[in-house]
XYZ file of N, CA and C in Angstrom:
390
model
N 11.630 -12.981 1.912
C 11.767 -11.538 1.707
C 11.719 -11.246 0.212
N 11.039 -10.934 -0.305
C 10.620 -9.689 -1.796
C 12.291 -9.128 -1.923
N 12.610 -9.641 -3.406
C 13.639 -9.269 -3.972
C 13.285 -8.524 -5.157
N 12.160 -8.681 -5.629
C 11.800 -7.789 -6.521
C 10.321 -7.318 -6.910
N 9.963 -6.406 -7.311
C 8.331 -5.973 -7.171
C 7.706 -6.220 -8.213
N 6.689 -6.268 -8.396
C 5.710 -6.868 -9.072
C 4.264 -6.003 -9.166
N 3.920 -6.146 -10.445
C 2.602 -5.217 -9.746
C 1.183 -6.645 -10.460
N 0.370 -6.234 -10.033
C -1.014 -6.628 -9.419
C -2.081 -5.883 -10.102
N -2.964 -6.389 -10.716
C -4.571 -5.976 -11.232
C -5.524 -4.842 -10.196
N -5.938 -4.194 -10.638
C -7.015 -4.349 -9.730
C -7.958 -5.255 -9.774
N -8.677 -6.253 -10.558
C -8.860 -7.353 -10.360
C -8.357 -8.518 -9.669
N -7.141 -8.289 -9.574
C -6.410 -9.532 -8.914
C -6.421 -8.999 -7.460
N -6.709 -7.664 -6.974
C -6.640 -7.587 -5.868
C -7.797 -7.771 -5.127
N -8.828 -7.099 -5.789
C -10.472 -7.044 -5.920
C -10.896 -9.011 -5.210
N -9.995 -9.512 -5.864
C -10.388 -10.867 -5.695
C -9.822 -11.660 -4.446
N -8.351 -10.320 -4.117
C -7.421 -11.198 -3.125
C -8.077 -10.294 -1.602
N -8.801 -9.207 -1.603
C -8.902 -8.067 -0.502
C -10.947 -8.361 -0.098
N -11.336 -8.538 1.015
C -10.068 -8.648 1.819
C -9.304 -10.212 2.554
N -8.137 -9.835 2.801
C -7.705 -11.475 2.832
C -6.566 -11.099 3.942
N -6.230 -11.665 5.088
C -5.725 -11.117 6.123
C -4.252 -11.208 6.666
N -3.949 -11.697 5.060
C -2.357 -11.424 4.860
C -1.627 -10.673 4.271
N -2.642 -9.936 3.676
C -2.436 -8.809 3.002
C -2.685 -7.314 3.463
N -1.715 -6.266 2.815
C -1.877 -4.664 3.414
C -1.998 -3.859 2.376
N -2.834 -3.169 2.031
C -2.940 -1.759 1.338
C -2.324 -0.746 1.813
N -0.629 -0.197 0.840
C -0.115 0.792 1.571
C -0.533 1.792 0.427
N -1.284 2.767 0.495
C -1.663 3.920 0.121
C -0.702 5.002 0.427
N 0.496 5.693 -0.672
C 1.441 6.513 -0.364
C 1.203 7.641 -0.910
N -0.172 8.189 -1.589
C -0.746 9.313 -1.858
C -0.450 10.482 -0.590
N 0.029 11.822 -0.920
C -0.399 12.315 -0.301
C -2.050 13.145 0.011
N -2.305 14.411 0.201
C -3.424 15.054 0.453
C -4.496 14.523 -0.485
N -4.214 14.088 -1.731
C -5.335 13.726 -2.406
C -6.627 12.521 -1.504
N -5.692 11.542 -0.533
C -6.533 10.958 -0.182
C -7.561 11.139 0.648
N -7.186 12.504 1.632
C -8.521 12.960 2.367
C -9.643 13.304 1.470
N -9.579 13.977 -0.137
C -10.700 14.266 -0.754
C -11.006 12.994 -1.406
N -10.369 12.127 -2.038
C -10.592 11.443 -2.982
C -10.920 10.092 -2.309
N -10.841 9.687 -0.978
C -11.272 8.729 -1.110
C -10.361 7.623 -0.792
N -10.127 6.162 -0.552
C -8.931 5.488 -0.714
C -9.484 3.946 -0.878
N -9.113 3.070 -0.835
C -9.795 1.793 -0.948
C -9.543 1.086 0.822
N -10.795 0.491 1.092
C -11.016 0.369 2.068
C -9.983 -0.952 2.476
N -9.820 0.101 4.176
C -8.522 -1.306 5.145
C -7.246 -0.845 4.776
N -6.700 0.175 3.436
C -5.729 0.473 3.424
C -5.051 1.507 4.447
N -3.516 1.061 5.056
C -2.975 2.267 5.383
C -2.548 3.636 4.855
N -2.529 4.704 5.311
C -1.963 5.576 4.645
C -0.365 6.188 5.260
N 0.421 5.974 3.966
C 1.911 6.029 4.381
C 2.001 7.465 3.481
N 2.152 8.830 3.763
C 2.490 9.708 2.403
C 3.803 9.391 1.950
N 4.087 9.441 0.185
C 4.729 9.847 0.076
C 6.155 10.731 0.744
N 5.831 11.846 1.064
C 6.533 12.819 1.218
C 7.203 12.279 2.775
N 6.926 11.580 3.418
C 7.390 11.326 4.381
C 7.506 9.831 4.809
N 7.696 9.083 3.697
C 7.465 7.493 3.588
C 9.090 7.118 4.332
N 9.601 7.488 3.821
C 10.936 6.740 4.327
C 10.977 7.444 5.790
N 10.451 8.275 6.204
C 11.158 9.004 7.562
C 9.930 7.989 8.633
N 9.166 7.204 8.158
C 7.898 6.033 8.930
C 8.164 4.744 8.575
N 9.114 4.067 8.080
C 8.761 2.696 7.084
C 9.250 2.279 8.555
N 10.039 2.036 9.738
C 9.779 1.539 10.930
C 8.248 1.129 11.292
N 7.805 2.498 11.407
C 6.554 2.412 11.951
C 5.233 1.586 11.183
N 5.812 1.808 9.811
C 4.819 0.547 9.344
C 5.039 -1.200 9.425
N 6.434 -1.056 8.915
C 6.805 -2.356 9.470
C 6.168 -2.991 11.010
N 5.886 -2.444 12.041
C 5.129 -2.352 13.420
C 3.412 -2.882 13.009
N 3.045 -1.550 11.674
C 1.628 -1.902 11.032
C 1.446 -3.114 10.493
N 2.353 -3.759 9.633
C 2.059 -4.546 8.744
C 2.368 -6.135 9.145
N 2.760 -5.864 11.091
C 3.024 -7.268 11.505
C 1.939 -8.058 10.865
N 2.042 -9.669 11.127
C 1.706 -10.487 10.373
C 0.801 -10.912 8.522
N 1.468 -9.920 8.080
C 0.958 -9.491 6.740
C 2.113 -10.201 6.115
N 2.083 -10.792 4.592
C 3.234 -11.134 4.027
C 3.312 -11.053 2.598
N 1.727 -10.104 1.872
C 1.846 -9.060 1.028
C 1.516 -8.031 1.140
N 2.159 -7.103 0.950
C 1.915 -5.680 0.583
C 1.799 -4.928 -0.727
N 0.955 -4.491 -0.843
C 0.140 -3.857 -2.390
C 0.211 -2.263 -2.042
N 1.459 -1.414 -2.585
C 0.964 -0.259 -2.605
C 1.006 0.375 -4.138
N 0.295 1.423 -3.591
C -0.720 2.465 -4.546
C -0.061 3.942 -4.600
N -0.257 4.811 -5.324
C -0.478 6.358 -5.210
C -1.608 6.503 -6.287
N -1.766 7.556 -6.818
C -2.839 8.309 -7.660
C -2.624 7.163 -8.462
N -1.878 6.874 -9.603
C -1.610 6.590 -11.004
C -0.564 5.268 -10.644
N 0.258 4.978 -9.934
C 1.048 3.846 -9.458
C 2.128 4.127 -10.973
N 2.552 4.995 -11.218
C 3.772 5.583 -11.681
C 5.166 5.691 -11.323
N 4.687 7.079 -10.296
C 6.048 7.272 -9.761
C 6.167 7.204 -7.820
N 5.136 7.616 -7.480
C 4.827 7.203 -5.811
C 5.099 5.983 -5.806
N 3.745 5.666 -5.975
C 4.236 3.971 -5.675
C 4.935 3.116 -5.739
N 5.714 2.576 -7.130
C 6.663 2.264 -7.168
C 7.850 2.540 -6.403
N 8.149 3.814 -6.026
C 9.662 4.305 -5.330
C 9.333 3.857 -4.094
N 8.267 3.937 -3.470
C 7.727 3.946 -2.213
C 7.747 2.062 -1.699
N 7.715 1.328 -2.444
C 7.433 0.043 -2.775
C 9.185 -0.819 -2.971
N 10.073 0.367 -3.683
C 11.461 -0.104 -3.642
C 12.038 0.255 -2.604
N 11.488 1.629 -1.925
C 12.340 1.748 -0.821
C 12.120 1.236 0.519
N 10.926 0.017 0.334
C 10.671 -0.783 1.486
C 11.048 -2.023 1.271
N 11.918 -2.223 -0.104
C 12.351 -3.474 -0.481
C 13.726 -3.339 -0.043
N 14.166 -2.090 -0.349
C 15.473 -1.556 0.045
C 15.869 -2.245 1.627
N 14.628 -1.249 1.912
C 14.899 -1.344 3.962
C 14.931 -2.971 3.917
N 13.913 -3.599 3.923
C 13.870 -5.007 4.414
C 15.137 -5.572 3.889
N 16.097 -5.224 2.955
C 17.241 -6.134 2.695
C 18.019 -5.120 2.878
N 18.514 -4.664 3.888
C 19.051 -3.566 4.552
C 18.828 -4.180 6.219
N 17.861 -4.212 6.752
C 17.802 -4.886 7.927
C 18.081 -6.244 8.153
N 18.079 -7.261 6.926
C 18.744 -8.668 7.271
C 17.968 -8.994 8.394
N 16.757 -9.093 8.396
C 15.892 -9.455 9.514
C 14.418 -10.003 8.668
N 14.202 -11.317 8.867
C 12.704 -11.447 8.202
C 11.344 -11.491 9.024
N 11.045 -10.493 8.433
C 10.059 -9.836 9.144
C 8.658 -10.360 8.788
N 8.635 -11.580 7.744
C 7.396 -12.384 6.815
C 6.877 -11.892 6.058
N 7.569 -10.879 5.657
C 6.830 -10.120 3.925
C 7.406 -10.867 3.085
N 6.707 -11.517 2.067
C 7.026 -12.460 1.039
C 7.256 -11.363 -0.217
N 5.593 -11.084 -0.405
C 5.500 -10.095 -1.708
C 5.691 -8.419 -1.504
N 5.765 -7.775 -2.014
C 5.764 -6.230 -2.348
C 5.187 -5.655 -3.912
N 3.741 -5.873 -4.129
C 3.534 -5.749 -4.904
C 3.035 -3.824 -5.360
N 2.855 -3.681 -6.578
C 2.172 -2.294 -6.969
C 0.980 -2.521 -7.424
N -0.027 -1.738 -7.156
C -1.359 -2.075 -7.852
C -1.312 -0.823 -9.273
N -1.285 -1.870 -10.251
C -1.464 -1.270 -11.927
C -2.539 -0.220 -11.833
N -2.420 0.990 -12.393
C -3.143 2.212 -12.936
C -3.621 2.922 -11.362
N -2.969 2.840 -9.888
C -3.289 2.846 -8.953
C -4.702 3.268 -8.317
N -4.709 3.899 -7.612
C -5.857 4.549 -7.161
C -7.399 5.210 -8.384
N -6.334 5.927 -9.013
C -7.334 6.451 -10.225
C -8.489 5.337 -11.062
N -7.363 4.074 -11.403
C -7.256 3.235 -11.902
C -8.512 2.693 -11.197
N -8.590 2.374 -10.041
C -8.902 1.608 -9.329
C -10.513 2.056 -9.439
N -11.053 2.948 -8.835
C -11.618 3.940 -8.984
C -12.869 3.970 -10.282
N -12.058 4.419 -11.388
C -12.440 4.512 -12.778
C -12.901 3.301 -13.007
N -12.665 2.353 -12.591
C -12.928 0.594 -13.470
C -14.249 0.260 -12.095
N -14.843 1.309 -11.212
C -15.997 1.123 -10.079
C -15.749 0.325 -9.731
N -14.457 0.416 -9.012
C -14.284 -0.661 -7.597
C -14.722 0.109 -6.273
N -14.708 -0.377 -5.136
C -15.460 -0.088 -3.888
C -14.394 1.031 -4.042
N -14.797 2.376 -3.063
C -14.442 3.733 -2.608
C -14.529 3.967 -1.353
N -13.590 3.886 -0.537
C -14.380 4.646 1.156
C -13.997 5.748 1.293
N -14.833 6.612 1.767
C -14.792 8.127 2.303
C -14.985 8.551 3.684
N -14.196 7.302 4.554
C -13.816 7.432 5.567
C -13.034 8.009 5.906
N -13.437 9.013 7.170
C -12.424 9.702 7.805
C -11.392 8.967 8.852
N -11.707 7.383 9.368
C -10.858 6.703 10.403
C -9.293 6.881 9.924
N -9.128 7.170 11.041
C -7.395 6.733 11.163
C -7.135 5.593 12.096
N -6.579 4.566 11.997
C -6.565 3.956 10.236
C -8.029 3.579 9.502
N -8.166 3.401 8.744
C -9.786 3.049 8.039
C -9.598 1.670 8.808
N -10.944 1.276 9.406
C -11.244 0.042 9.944
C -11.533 -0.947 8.529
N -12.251 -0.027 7.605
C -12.035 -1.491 6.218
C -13.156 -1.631 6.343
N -14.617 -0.766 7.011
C -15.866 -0.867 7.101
C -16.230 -0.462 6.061
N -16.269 0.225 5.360
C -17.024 1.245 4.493
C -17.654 0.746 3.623
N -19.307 1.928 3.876
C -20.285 1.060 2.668
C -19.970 1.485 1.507
């Protein structure tokens, strides 16, 4: 269990995604229907992250890093990223999440440096996108 967070390249992810132990939690809200998100990631908003982290925990069975994001990986992400570090050592249950990482300069970041973009409408993105 992740005692403490860490953040991650987009290079280092670029290199680790896709890899099938790993989850893209995307905690952007509305921006991500226009903007786009990186492909295979879930989308958890913000604004309603803690009232779902059950329900992702359900998502993220056999995964044992998690990499989340918002716009800028500032202030979303990070909080969003502690308060699932919170829960998991709060439930005293190991659930096989090792890491909880943040991806550096998030989404924008990601983006700006022309990494892949999907402008998929799937719920959840299947992780196809050309």
């Amino acid at each position: 269990m992740a005692k403490t967070i860490s953040y991650i390249t987009g290079s280092q992810l670029l290199a680790l995604n896709p890899h099938p132990n790993i989850a893209i939690i995307d905690v952007r809200d509305d921006e991500r229907s226009y903007d786009g998100h990186i492909a295979g990631s879930l989308h958890y908003a913000s604004d309603t992250f803690s009232n779902k982290i059950s329900n992702l925990i359900q998502d993220v069975k056999g995964k044992d890093t998690l990499v989340f994001h918002c716009a800028l990986s500032q202030v979303r992400g990070p909080t969003c990223a502690l308060r699932f570090a919170n829960y998991l050592e709060e439930m005293k249950e190991d659930v096989g999440i090792k890491n909880i990482l943040v991806l550096e300069r998030g989404f924008n970041g990601w983006e700006a440096s022309g990494r892949p973009v999907c402008r998929c409408t799937d719920v959840p993105c299947k992780g196809q996108c050309a």
